[in-house]
Amino acid sequence: MIPTTPLKTAYPWTRTPFIASAPMRLIALAPLAYAVSLAGGLGFLAAGTDLNDLKRQLQIVTDLVAQTHLPGSSSDLPIGIGFINWAVDLEIALETLREYIPAAVWLFAPRKNEDLVEWTKKIREVSKGKTKIWIQIGTVTDAIEIARSCHPDVLVVQGADAGGHGLAQGAGIVSLLPEVADGMRGMEMESIPLVAAGGITEGRGVAAALALGAGGVVMGTRFLASKEADIAKGYQYDVLRTRDGGKSTIRTGVYDILRGTKGWPDRYNGRGIINQSYLDAQKHGRITDENKKLYEEALQKGDQGWGENGRVTAYAGCGVGLVKEVKYAKEIMDEVRQDAADVLSKLSRATSNL
Amino acid sequence: MIPTTPLKTAYPWTRTPFIASAPMRLIALAPLAYAVSLAGGLGFLAAGTDLNDLKRQLQIVTDLVAQTHLPGSSSDLPIGIGFINWAVDLEIALETLREYIPAAVWLFAPRKNEDLVEWTKKIREVSKGKTKIWIQIGTVTDAIEIARSCHPDVLVVQGADAGGHGLAQGAGIVSLLPEVADGMRGMEMESIPLVAAGGITEGRGVAAALALGAGGVVMGTRFLASKEADIAKGYQYDVLRTRDGGKSTIRTGVYDILRGTKGWPDRYNGRGIINQSYLDAQKHGRITDENKKLYEEALQKGDQGWGENGRVTAYAGCGVGLVKEVKYAKEIMDEVRQDAADVLSKLSRATSNL
């Protein structure tokens, strides 16, 4: 009856509606991941593309677990780890996952979908099934192919409104989630929970995701404005000041080029706040040397490199316009859950008149 | 308590949840518009860019009204008319609106937002307020500016998943709708109902839109597969066969160019099903003469011009993957309302556990 049951079973300390925090590269580290789990969600630590710091982060979580009491969590780490698959060596990841067993891994952006089969199999082996496999998809085609080949424990269904990297072309969750749900039902795999991502920053979005068939949601952009995020003040202020998320952000490859990020498979790009670097690239139809130079200079300015006339990248999703205040992760979680419950309760009163 | 109240008051024959059909140019004519209203919604007739046929269409609706009994409708026409503002002369529109008074007009895509002020004022004058003003927006900025200058009766909040013409850049309704709602509340204009459009083709999308703060929804793509739509069989079959809406459709200006459609303000383009014309344009980075020639040849093929290897435009939204069967408008309306009610009822049972 309650759509979150499978997630609640896997993560007994979590509350309803189920909320996870996204493994945002360089930003979602041990403090944020653990704070989200401690607040009744599932926090993801970003391993991202570089595993050098991962063990240290996991040791911080291990120490936090020892200091605090997370009701209902088993002895293993009550957080997840997000990997950007194309950039990471499976054997190196496995070595860490043998030592620190997380409650989930989140796999995203393999060079080809088949690569995920071995990742799934090996991680299940080393964790003896304790680490649940989350796989992020952005199309119905990928959802069906991956469900068939990997039998993931959770599918993260990411819509086009998401911030940071995702498919360059795709639908928002309003269309994507129901079609994925129907696809899963057609394969008799509807028991795999769908977790919605992309554009959700508050209670209304959570309630909408549940209506669309999600068993839970992921928020990324909302946690950029959390006290536990490892984020530059300039970047965080960009998130707070930006309004009209669909108008103020853009999916583009420009920021990857300026940042020197290489290796993303062709079909991905990233959504970030529109800045002078992007506008210059648009104006000239390419990234000029002048643009690169100004970007490098902006980087040297620290927090001043962001802002109204800034040039430094601030990845964020379309929901950024709804994020207005930096709060503790626990405050965010409590508020979003309460708002979602209020919306659903209000709708249920309206429903009784249908 | 029930979010649809203002709409129900304005259109007393409508049922809850409130559903309107979009004024799809050349497709949403008298039969579809009236069928939707007769089924308890608000059907929009597309005046589009050419008013030559409008009076004839309105006379058909007038005759249908005389033949059928629409419970609760007043003597004026229980349908709406959609205008594409940049293309239409206000005086010519007013001449028609004096003679046939519709329950609503839907204004979309002015050359500049200020143009809507006169449209709003004049239409209210000629209809003595009987014709309610719906204005479509796709950003929070436009919503605020237009609410302030025009005080519309309804704001149509269109997300990026919508089919056909809309803003080239924007958010899906998951982010856009809550931010517009907050913007209206900030201006103490939250009494203006927000009607959600873009990616909604079935009950889950309707329930989600209500959760996001909408008082009702608009569906376009779903009605492409209605028996009353004035649509080529080839186009309609394209809608039925297409799956994975986010992957199979694209926002582009290519189809306008091939069709010879000129005049859309720069910030608009159209979402359609990806076809060979689009793929050729992508491959060459421009529209070649060969592409144009093949397009013209495809047009000559009639229904065979669409399909797997087709070249003729099929505008459709990301929800197209959920549309699988041609039905009467009444069947669509009954089904979507029932599914939405079921989703809300299921969620309300889950809510009681929150």
Tab-separated table of N, CA, C and O in Angstrom, chain A residues 1-3 16-17 139-141 161 169-175 178-179 181-182 185 198-200 202 204-205 207-208 210-212 243-250 271 274 318-319 321-322 341 343-345 347-351 353-354, chain B residues 1-3 16-17 139-141 161 169-175 178-179 181-182 185 198-200 202 204-205 207-208 210-212 243-250 274 318-319 321-322 341 343-345 347-351 353-354:
chain	number	residue	atom	x	y	z
A	1	MET	N	0.835	-1.197	0.000
A	1	MET	CA	0.000	0.000	0.000
A	1	MET	C	0.876	1.256	0.000
A	1	MET	O	0.677	2.151	-0.795
A	2	ILE	N	1.880	1.268	0.872
A	2	ILE	CA	2.767	2.432	0.921
A	2	ILE	C	3.896	2.213	-0.078
A	2	ILE	O	4.595	1.206	-0.013
A	3	PRO	N	4.042	3.150	-1.014
A	3	PRO	CA	4.991	2.898	-2.095
A	3	PRO	C	6.437	2.773	-1.643
A	3	PRO	O	7.248	2.277	-2.373
A	16	THR	N	9.336	8.148	5.864
A	16	THR	CA	8.508	8.300	4.670
A	16	THR	C	8.048	9.747	4.564
A	16	THR	O	7.654	10.318	5.579
A	17	PRO	N	8.012	10.377	3.393
A	17	PRO	CA	8.510	9.844	2.120
A	17	PRO	C	10.030	9.709	2.093
A	17	PRO	O	10.741	10.488	2.736
A	139	THR	N	16.380	7.416	-19.715
A	139	THR	CA	15.445	7.077	-20.792
A	139	THR	C	14.752	5.763	-20.447
A	139	THR	O	15.259	4.979	-19.631
A	140	VAL	N	13.620	5.528	-21.099
A	140	VAL	CA	12.884	4.287	-20.900
A	140	VAL	C	13.697	3.119	-21.459
A	140	VAL	O	13.757	2.032	-20.865
A	141	THR	N	14.344	3.371	-22.593
A	141	THR	CA	15.160	2.339	-23.245
A	141	THR	C	16.242	1.827	-22.304
A	141	THR	O	16.423	0.618	-22.137
A	161	ASP	N	15.449	18.145	-15.841
A	161	ASP	CA	15.587	19.350	-15.009
A	161	ASP	C	16.740	19.258	-14.016
A	161	ASP	O	17.040	20.233	-13.332
A	169	GLN	N	19.843	15.054	-23.780
A	169	GLN	CA	18.474	15.074	-24.307
A	169	GLN	C	17.589	14.138	-23.502
A	169	GLN	O	17.935	12.978	-23.292
A	170	GLY	N	16.456	14.630	-23.050
A	170	GLY	CA	15.560	13.755	-22.306
A	170	GLY	C	14.327	14.468	-21.820
A	170	GLY	O	14.165	15.666	-22.026
A	171	ALA	N	13.454	13.724	-21.178
A	171	ALA	CA	12.194	14.251	-20.667
A	171	ALA	C	12.321	14.609	-19.199
A	171	ALA	O	13.194	14.108	-18.498
A	172	GLY	N	11.433	15.464	-18.732
A	172	GLY	CA	11.291	15.702	-17.309
A	172	GLY	C	10.606	14.509	-16.659
A	172	GLY	O	10.067	13.637	-17.353
A	173	ILE	N	10.600	14.486	-15.340
A	173	ILE	CA	10.032	13.313	-14.668
A	173	ILE	C	8.537	13.178	-14.918
A	173	ILE	O	8.000	12.083	-14.825
A	174	VAL	N	7.836	14.270	-15.256
A	174	VAL	CA	6.391	14.182	-15.473
A	174	VAL	C	6.047	13.176	-16.564
A	174	VAL	O	5.046	12.459	-16.461
A	175	SER	N	6.878	13.067	-17.586
A	175	SER	CA	6.658	12.079	-18.644
A	175	SER	C	7.491	10.819	-18.419
A	175	SER	O	7.043	9.708	-18.662
A	178	PRO	N	6.303	7.961	-15.369
A	178	PRO	CA	5.214	7.021	-15.684
A	178	PRO	C	5.579	6.051	-16.803
A	178	PRO	O	5.205	4.879	-16.740
A	179	GLU	N	6.332	6.533	-17.789
A	179	GLU	CA	6.655	5.619	-18.891
A	179	GLU	C	7.641	4.543	-18.439
A	179	GLU	O	7.546	3.385	-18.854
A	181	ALA	N	7.786	3.432	-15.346
A	181	ALA	CA	6.980	2.550	-14.480
A	181	ALA	C	6.193	1.545	-15.317
A	181	ALA	O	6.153	0.353	-14.999
A	182	ASP	N	5.593	2.025	-16.409
A	182	ASP	CA	4.843	1.117	-17.291
A	182	ASP	C	5.771	0.098	-17.942
A	182	ASP	O	5.418	-1.079	-18.101
A	185	ARG	N	6.513	-2.525	-15.423
A	185	ARG	CA	5.353	-3.398	-15.240
A	185	ARG	C	5.230	-4.375	-16.410
A	185	ARG	O	4.935	-5.552	-16.212
A	198	GLY	N	15.693	15.112	-10.371
A	198	GLY	CA	15.628	16.106	-11.440
A	198	GLY	C	14.554	17.147	-11.210
A	198	GLY	O	13.403	16.939	-11.553
A	199	GLY	N	14.933	18.269	-10.620
A	199	GLY	CA	13.990	19.369	-10.457
A	199	GLY	C	13.246	19.375	-9.142
A	199	GLY	O	12.430	20.265	-8.903
A	200	ILE	N	13.521	18.403	-8.264
A	200	ILE	CA	12.808	18.322	-6.982
A	200	ILE	C	13.638	18.998	-5.895
A	200	ILE	O	14.758	18.575	-5.613
A	202	GLU	N	11.709	20.591	-3.093
A	202	GLU	CA	10.849	20.802	-1.932
A	202	GLU	C	9.631	19.886	-1.928
A	202	GLU	O	9.503	19.031	-2.800
A	204	ARG	N	6.414	19.971	-2.621
A	204	ARG	CA	5.495	19.781	-3.743
A	204	ARG	C	6.080	18.837	-4.786
A	204	ARG	O	5.381	17.989	-5.338
A	205	GLY	N	7.361	19.005	-5.033
A	205	GLY	CA	8.027	18.125	-5.992
A	205	GLY	C	8.047	16.685	-5.503
A	205	GLY	O	7.875	15.747	-6.287
A	207	ALA	N	5.817	15.271	-3.461
A	207	ALA	CA	4.454	14.751	-3.592
A	207	ALA	C	4.155	14.409	-5.053
A	207	ALA	O	3.543	13.374	-5.356
A	208	ALA	N	4.598	15.265	-5.963
A	208	ALA	CA	4.380	15.017	-7.391
A	208	ALA	C	5.082	13.741	-7.841
A	208	ALA	O	4.522	12.934	-8.576
A	210	LEU	N	5.806	11.134	-6.081
A	210	LEU	CA	5.067	9.971	-5.583
A	210	LEU	C	3.835	9.724	-6.455
A	210	LEU	O	3.512	8.585	-6.784
A	211	ALA	N	3.155	10.810	-6.852
A	211	ALA	CA	1.978	10.672	-7.723
A	211	ALA	C	2.362	10.047	-9.065
A	211	ALA	O	1.596	9.285	-9.649
A	212	LEU	N	3.557	10.358	-9.537
A	212	LEU	CA	4.009	9.840	-10.834
A	212	LEU	C	4.449	8.380	-10.767
A	212	LEU	O	4.724	7.769	-11.790
A	243	ARG	N	17.038	32.877	-9.444
A	243	ARG	CA	15.592	32.658	-9.521
A	243	ARG	C	15.245	32.184	-10.926
A	243	ARG	O	16.059	32.273	-11.833
A	244	ASP	N	14.018	31.731	-11.093
A	244	ASP	CA	13.523	31.335	-12.417
A	244	ASP	C	14.422	30.265	-13.022
A	244	ASP	O	15.053	30.464	-14.067
A	245	GLY	N	14.423	29.114	-12.352
A	245	GLY	CA	15.398	28.060	-12.638
A	245	GLY	C	15.488	27.604	-14.079
A	245	GLY	O	16.578	27.288	-14.565
A	246	GLY	N	14.359	27.586	-14.794
A	246	GLY	CA	14.405	27.137	-16.184
A	246	GLY	C	15.021	28.164	-17.101
A	246	GLY	O	15.603	27.829	-18.140
A	247	LYS	N	14.902	29.412	-16.725
A	247	LYS	CA	15.459	30.502	-17.527
A	247	LYS	C	16.933	30.756	-17.178
A	247	LYS	O	17.705	31.184	-18.019
A	248	SER	N	17.289	30.495	-15.937
A	248	SER	CA	18.610	30.868	-15.428
A	248	SER	C	19.638	29.758	-15.504
A	248	SER	O	20.812	29.979	-15.202
A	249	THR	N	19.202	28.540	-15.845
A	249	THR	CA	20.150	27.435	-15.976
A	249	THR	C	20.090	26.894	-17.396
A	249	THR	O	19.135	27.145	-18.116
A	250	ILE	N	21.108	26.137	-17.760
A	250	ILE	CA	21.170	25.603	-19.121
A	250	ILE	C	21.944	24.280	-19.127
A	250	ILE	O	22.872	24.109	-18.348
A	271	ARG	N	23.927	20.586	-16.458
A	271	ARG	CA	23.102	21.783	-16.273
A	271	ARG	C	23.707	22.652	-15.182
A	271	ARG	O	23.955	22.180	-14.071
A	274	ILE	N	23.515	29.870	-15.757
A	274	ILE	CA	24.073	30.627	-16.881
A	274	ILE	C	24.980	31.735	-16.341
A	274	ILE	O	24.572	32.510	-15.473
A	318	CYS	N	16.985	22.905	-12.344
A	318	CYS	CA	15.922	23.895	-12.552
A	318	CYS	C	15.211	24.280	-11.253
A	318	CYS	O	14.553	25.316	-11.201
A	319	GLY	N	15.338	23.437	-10.237
A	319	GLY	CA	14.693	23.755	-8.972
A	319	GLY	C	15.438	24.806	-8.166
A	319	GLY	O	15.001	25.193	-7.076
A	321	GLY	N	15.649	27.899	-8.321
A	321	GLY	CA	14.888	29.107	-8.005
A	321	GLY	C	14.071	28.982	-6.727
A	321	GLY	O	13.613	29.987	-6.179
A	322	LEU	N	13.890	27.766	-6.254
A	322	LEU	CA	13.115	27.537	-5.030
A	322	LEU	C	14.006	27.427	-3.795
A	322	LEU	O	13.514	27.264	-2.681
A	341	ALA	N	3.960	15.891	3.114
A	341	ALA	CA	2.813	15.304	3.823
A	341	ALA	C	1.621	16.256	3.800
A	341	ALA	O	0.479	15.830	3.594
A	343	VAL	N	0.940	18.551	1.519
A	343	VAL	CA	0.395	18.564	0.155
A	343	VAL	C	-0.464	17.332	-0.077
A	343	VAL	O	-1.591	17.417	-0.581
A	344	LEU	N	0.048	16.182	0.326
A	344	LEU	CA	-0.691	14.935	0.094
A	344	LEU	C	-1.978	14.912	0.911
A	344	LEU	O	-3.014	14.448	0.430
A	345	SER	N	-1.903	15.446	2.101
A	345	SER	CA	-3.090	15.475	2.951
A	345	SER	C	-4.149	16.415	2.366
A	345	SER	O	-5.339	16.095	2.320
A	347	LEU	N	-4.427	17.196	-0.802
A	347	LEU	CA	-4.951	16.547	-2.005
A	347	LEU	C	-5.924	15.440	-1.660
A	347	LEU	O	-6.904	15.221	-2.356
A	348	SER	N	-5.660	14.753	-0.552
A	348	SER	CA	-6.550	13.651	-0.196
A	348	SER	C	-7.918	14.192	0.232
A	348	SER	O	-8.939	13.567	-0.028
A	349	ARG	N	-7.932	15.385	0.842
A	349	ARG	CA	-9.225	15.995	1.162
A	349	ARG	C	-9.951	16.369	-0.128
A	349	ARG	O	-11.154	16.159	-0.261
A	350	ALA	N	-9.196	16.913	-1.108
A	350	ALA	CA	-9.809	17.230	-2.402
A	350	ALA	C	-10.310	15.960	-3.090
A	350	ALA	O	-11.361	15.950	-3.713
A	351	THR	N	-9.530	14.887	-2.933
A	351	THR	CA	-9.882	13.622	-3.578
A	351	THR	C	-11.244	13.119	-3.130
A	351	THR	O	-12.000	12.546	-3.908
A	353	ASN	N	-13.755	14.508	-2.780
A	353	ASN	CA	-14.833	15.136	-3.549
A	353	ASN	C	-14.877	14.684	-5.004
A	353	ASN	O	-15.738	15.127	-5.752
A	354	LEU	N	-13.945	13.850	-5.401
A	354	LEU	CA	-13.912	13.454	-6.818
A	354	LEU	C	-14.980	12.402	-7.110
A	354	LEU	O	-15.369	11.639	-6.268
B	1	MET	N	-10.842	24.570	-0.270
B	1	MET	CA	-10.297	23.235	-0.036
B	1	MET	C	-9.962	22.539	-1.352
B	1	MET	O	-8.902	21.993	-1.540
B	2	ILE	N	-10.877	22.558	-2.302
B	2	ILE	CA	-10.626	21.923	-3.592
B	2	ILE	C	-9.950	22.934	-4.508
B	2	ILE	O	-10.470	24.019	-4.732
B	3	PRO	N	-8.759	22.582	-5.024
B	3	PRO	CA	-8.000	23.585	-5.763
B	3	PRO	C	-8.674	24.059	-7.046
B	3	PRO	O	-8.324	25.082	-7.590
B	16	THR	N	-14.106	17.673	-11.867
B	16	THR	CA	-12.825	17.716	-11.170
B	16	THR	C	-12.131	16.362	-11.308
B	16	THR	O	-12.799	15.344	-11.178
B	17	PRO	N	-10.818	16.289	-11.534
B	17	PRO	CA	-9.918	17.412	-11.774
B	17	PRO	C	-10.172	18.075	-13.129
B	17	PRO	O	-10.591	17.420	-14.070
B	139	THR	N	8.096	30.911	-18.110
B	139	THR	CA	9.114	31.284	-17.116
B	139	THR	C	8.426	32.004	-15.960
B	139	THR	O	7.318	32.537	-16.112
B	140	VAL	N	9.104	32.051	-14.842
B	140	VAL	CA	8.595	32.760	-13.672
B	140	VAL	C	8.566	34.259	-13.957
B	140	VAL	O	7.630	34.970	-13.572
B	141	THR	N	9.588	34.730	-14.646
B	141	THR	CA	9.693	36.147	-14.992
B	141	THR	C	8.471	36.597	-15.787
B	141	THR	O	7.859	37.629	-15.469
B	161	ASP	N	8.538	19.978	-21.466
B	161	ASP	CA	8.183	18.683	-22.061
B	161	ASP	C	7.057	18.791	-23.082
B	161	ASP	O	6.719	17.810	-23.738
B	169	GLN	N	14.020	27.309	-24.314
B	169	GLN	CA	14.720	27.004	-23.062
B	169	GLN	C	13.782	27.148	-21.884
B	169	GLN	O	13.119	28.184	-21.729
B	170	GLY	N	13.728	26.160	-21.032
B	170	GLY	CA	12.864	26.274	-19.862
B	170	GLY	C	12.881	25.037	-19.010
B	170	GLY	O	13.550	24.049	-19.337
B	171	ALA	N	12.152	25.095	-17.914
B	171	ALA	CA	12.078	23.991	-16.957
B	171	ALA	C	10.838	23.155	-17.214
B	171	ALA	O	9.871	23.614	-17.811
B	172	GLY	N	10.862	21.933	-16.736
B	172	GLY	CA	9.664	21.115	-16.688
B	172	GLY	C	8.749	21.614	-15.581
B	172	GLY	O	9.147	22.433	-14.744
B	173	ILE	N	7.522	21.112	-15.565
B	173	ILE	CA	6.576	21.629	-14.569
B	173	ILE	C	6.990	21.301	-13.146
B	173	ILE	O	6.581	22.004	-12.225
B	174	VAL	N	7.808	20.270	-12.949
B	174	VAL	CA	8.196	19.904	-11.579
B	174	VAL	C	8.882	21.061	-10.857
B	174	VAL	O	8.686	21.247	-9.649
B	175	SER	N	9.647	21.846	-11.590
B	175	SER	CA	10.298	23.024	-10.991
B	175	SER	C	9.509	24.298	-11.266
B	175	SER	O	9.398	25.170	-10.406
B	178	PRO	N	5.865	25.091	-9.056
B	178	PRO	CA	5.984	25.608	-7.680
B	178	PRO	C	6.602	27.002	-7.634
B	178	PRO	O	6.189	27.829	-6.823
B	179	GLU	N	7.570	27.262	-8.522
B	179	GLU	CA	8.205	28.586	-8.456
B	179	GLU	C	7.245	29.672	-8.936
B	179	GLU	O	7.220	30.775	-8.386
B	181	ALA	N	3.980	29.456	-8.632
B	181	ALA	CA	2.997	29.561	-7.544
B	181	ALA	C	3.524	30.448	-6.427
B	181	ALA	O	2.801	31.316	-5.913
B	182	ASP	N	4.794	30.263	-6.067
B	182	ASP	CA	5.387	31.099	-5.020
B	182	ASP	C	5.474	32.550	-5.472
B	182	ASP	O	5.264	33.470	-4.674
B	185	ARG	N	2.107	34.045	-5.111
B	185	ARG	CA	1.800	34.277	-3.693
B	185	ARG	C	2.527	35.531	-3.193
B	185	ARG	O	1.972	36.325	-2.442
B	198	GLY	N	2.378	20.485	-20.467
B	198	GLY	CA	3.724	20.033	-20.806
B	198	GLY	C	4.057	18.677	-20.231
B	198	GLY	O	4.476	18.579	-19.089
B	199	GLY	N	3.850	17.628	-21.026
B	199	GLY	CA	4.241	16.288	-20.598
B	199	GLY	C	3.158	15.494	-19.899
B	199	GLY	O	3.387	14.358	-19.497
B	200	ILE	N	1.964	16.074	-19.775
B	200	ILE	CA	0.873	15.390	-19.073
B	200	ILE	C	-0.014	14.685	-20.092
B	200	ILE	O	-0.616	15.341	-20.948
B	202	GLU	N	-1.721	11.533	-18.944
B	202	GLU	CA	-2.575	10.565	-18.247
B	202	GLU	C	-2.715	10.918	-16.770
B	202	GLU	O	-2.215	11.942	-16.326
B	204	ARG	N	-1.538	9.971	-13.859
B	204	ARG	CA	-0.440	10.230	-12.931
B	204	ARG	C	0.098	11.643	-13.108
B	204	ARG	O	0.406	12.329	-12.132
B	205	GLY	N	0.173	12.076	-14.359
B	205	GLY	CA	0.628	13.439	-14.625
B	205	GLY	C	-0.335	14.474	-14.071
B	205	GLY	O	0.079	15.511	-13.547
B	207	ALA	N	-2.367	14.051	-11.452
B	207	ALA	CA	-2.217	14.051	-9.991
B	207	ALA	C	-0.952	14.809	-9.584
B	207	ALA	O	-0.951	15.576	-8.617
B	208	ALA	N	0.114	14.600	-10.344
B	208	ALA	CA	1.373	15.288	-10.051
B	208	ALA	C	1.215	16.794	-10.191
B	208	ALA	O	1.696	17.568	-9.355
B	210	LEU	N	-1.446	18.579	-9.815
B	210	LEU	CA	-2.206	19.099	-8.675
B	210	LEU	C	-1.303	19.198	-7.444
B	210	LEU	O	-1.369	20.176	-6.691
B	211	ALA	N	-0.448	18.197	-7.258
B	211	ALA	CA	0.485	18.232	-6.119
B	211	ALA	C	1.428	19.422	-6.224
B	211	ALA	O	1.806	20.031	-5.226
B	212	LEU	N	1.798	19.780	-7.450
B	212	LEU	CA	2.734	20.890	-7.670
B	212	LEU	C	2.074	22.252	-7.493
B	212	LEU	O	2.743	23.280	-7.497
B	243	ARG	N	7.723	5.553	-28.717
B	243	ARG	CA	7.957	5.257	-27.303
B	243	ARG	C	9.128	6.092	-26.800
B	243	ARG	O	9.864	6.645	-27.586
B	244	ASP	N	9.286	6.115	-25.494
B	244	ASP	CA	10.440	6.783	-24.885
B	244	ASP	C	10.469	8.261	-25.292
B	244	ASP	O	11.402	8.730	-25.960
B	245	GLY	N	9.430	8.975	-24.844
B	245	GLY	CA	9.168	10.326	-25.321
B	245	GLY	C	10.324	11.309	-25.229
B	245	GLY	O	10.476	12.162	-26.107
B	246	GLY	N	11.132	11.203	-24.194
B	246	GLY	CA	12.247	12.139	-24.051
B	246	GLY	C	13.367	11.859	-25.027
B	246	GLY	O	14.103	12.760	-25.431
B	247	LYS	N	13.497	10.611	-25.395
B	247	LYS	CA	14.546	10.204	-26.337
B	247	LYS	C	14.080	10.374	-27.784
B	247	LYS	O	14.889	10.623	-28.672
B	248	SER	N	12.783	10.244	-28.020
B	248	SER	CA	12.248	10.203	-29.381
B	248	SER	C	11.754	11.547	-29.888
B	248	SER	O	11.386	11.656	-31.057
B	249	THR	N	11.702	12.540	-29.012
B	249	THR	CA	11.275	13.868	-29.441
B	249	THR	C	12.397	14.868	-29.175
B	249	THR	O	13.299	14.592	-28.390
B	250	ILE	N	12.296	16.020	-29.824
B	250	ILE	CA	13.344	17.034	-29.669
B	250	ILE	C	12.737	18.417	-29.859
B	250	ILE	O	11.814	18.587	-30.647
B	274	ILE	N	11.417	12.934	-33.484
B	274	ILE	CA	12.636	12.942	-34.300
B	274	ILE	C	12.391	12.125	-35.568
B	274	ILE	O	11.929	10.990	-35.496
B	318	CYS	N	6.802	15.116	-24.737
B	318	CYS	CA	7.516	13.981	-24.144
B	318	CYS	C	6.576	12.889	-23.640
B	318	CYS	O	6.995	11.758	-23.442
B	319	GLY	N	5.307	13.237	-23.428
B	319	GLY	CA	4.348	12.239	-22.962
B	319	GLY	C	3.879	11.307	-24.059
B	319	GLY	O	3.086	10.393	-23.802
B	321	GLY	N	5.110	8.829	-25.462
B	321	GLY	CA	5.374	7.414	-25.230
B	321	GLY	C	4.282	6.719	-24.438
B	321	GLY	O	4.195	5.491	-24.415
B	322	LEU	N	3.443	7.495	-23.781
B	322	LEU	CA	2.354	6.930	-22.974
B	322	LEU	C	1.044	6.857	-23.754
B	322	LEU	O	0.039	6.379	-23.225
B	341	ALA	N	-7.895	10.253	-9.978
B	341	ALA	CA	-8.576	10.053	-8.692
B	341	ALA	C	-8.017	8.826	-7.977
B	341	ALA	O	-7.795	8.856	-6.761
B	343	VAL	N	-4.984	7.550	-8.269
B	343	VAL	CA	-3.638	7.876	-7.776
B	343	VAL	C	-3.739	8.691	-6.490
B	343	VAL	O	-3.062	8.400	-5.500
B	344	LEU	N	-4.615	9.697	-6.507
B	344	LEU	CA	-4.734	10.571	-5.333
B	344	LEU	C	-5.277	9.792	-4.143
B	344	LEU	O	-4.841	9.993	-3.006
B	345	SER	N	-6.203	8.898	-4.409
B	345	SER	CA	-6.778	8.108	-3.335
B	345	SER	C	-5.729	7.155	-2.743
B	345	SER	O	-5.609	7.001	-1.526
B	347	LEU	N	-2.498	7.659	-2.804
B	347	LEU	CA	-1.546	8.490	-2.069
B	347	LEU	C	-2.116	8.920	-0.725
B	347	LEU	O	-1.387	9.022	0.252
B	348	SER	N	-3.408	9.159	-0.694
B	348	SER	CA	-3.986	9.617	0.568
B	348	SER	C	-3.961	8.487	1.601
B	348	SER	O	-3.778	8.732	2.782
B	349	ARG	N	-4.093	7.251	1.133
B	349	ARG	CA	-3.955	6.128	2.071
B	349	ARG	C	-2.518	6.057	2.581
B	349	ARG	O	-2.278	5.830	3.766
B	350	ALA	N	-1.559	6.274	1.681
B	350	ALA	CA	-0.158	6.289	2.106
B	350	ALA	C	0.101	7.443	3.073
B	350	ALA	O	0.841	7.306	4.038
B	351	THR	N	-0.538	8.583	2.801
B	351	THR	CA	-0.344	9.777	3.624
B	351	THR	C	-0.717	9.532	5.071
B	351	THR	O	-0.090	10.059	5.990
B	353	ASN	N	-0.136	7.316	6.819
B	353	ASN	CA	0.968	6.702	7.561
B	353	ASN	C	2.155	7.648	7.773
B	353	ASN	O	3.147	7.262	8.366
B	354	LEU	N	2.036	8.837	7.240
B	354	LEU	CA	3.179	9.762	7.360
B	354	LEU	C	3.218	10.382	8.760
B	354	LEU	O	2.202	10.580	9.375
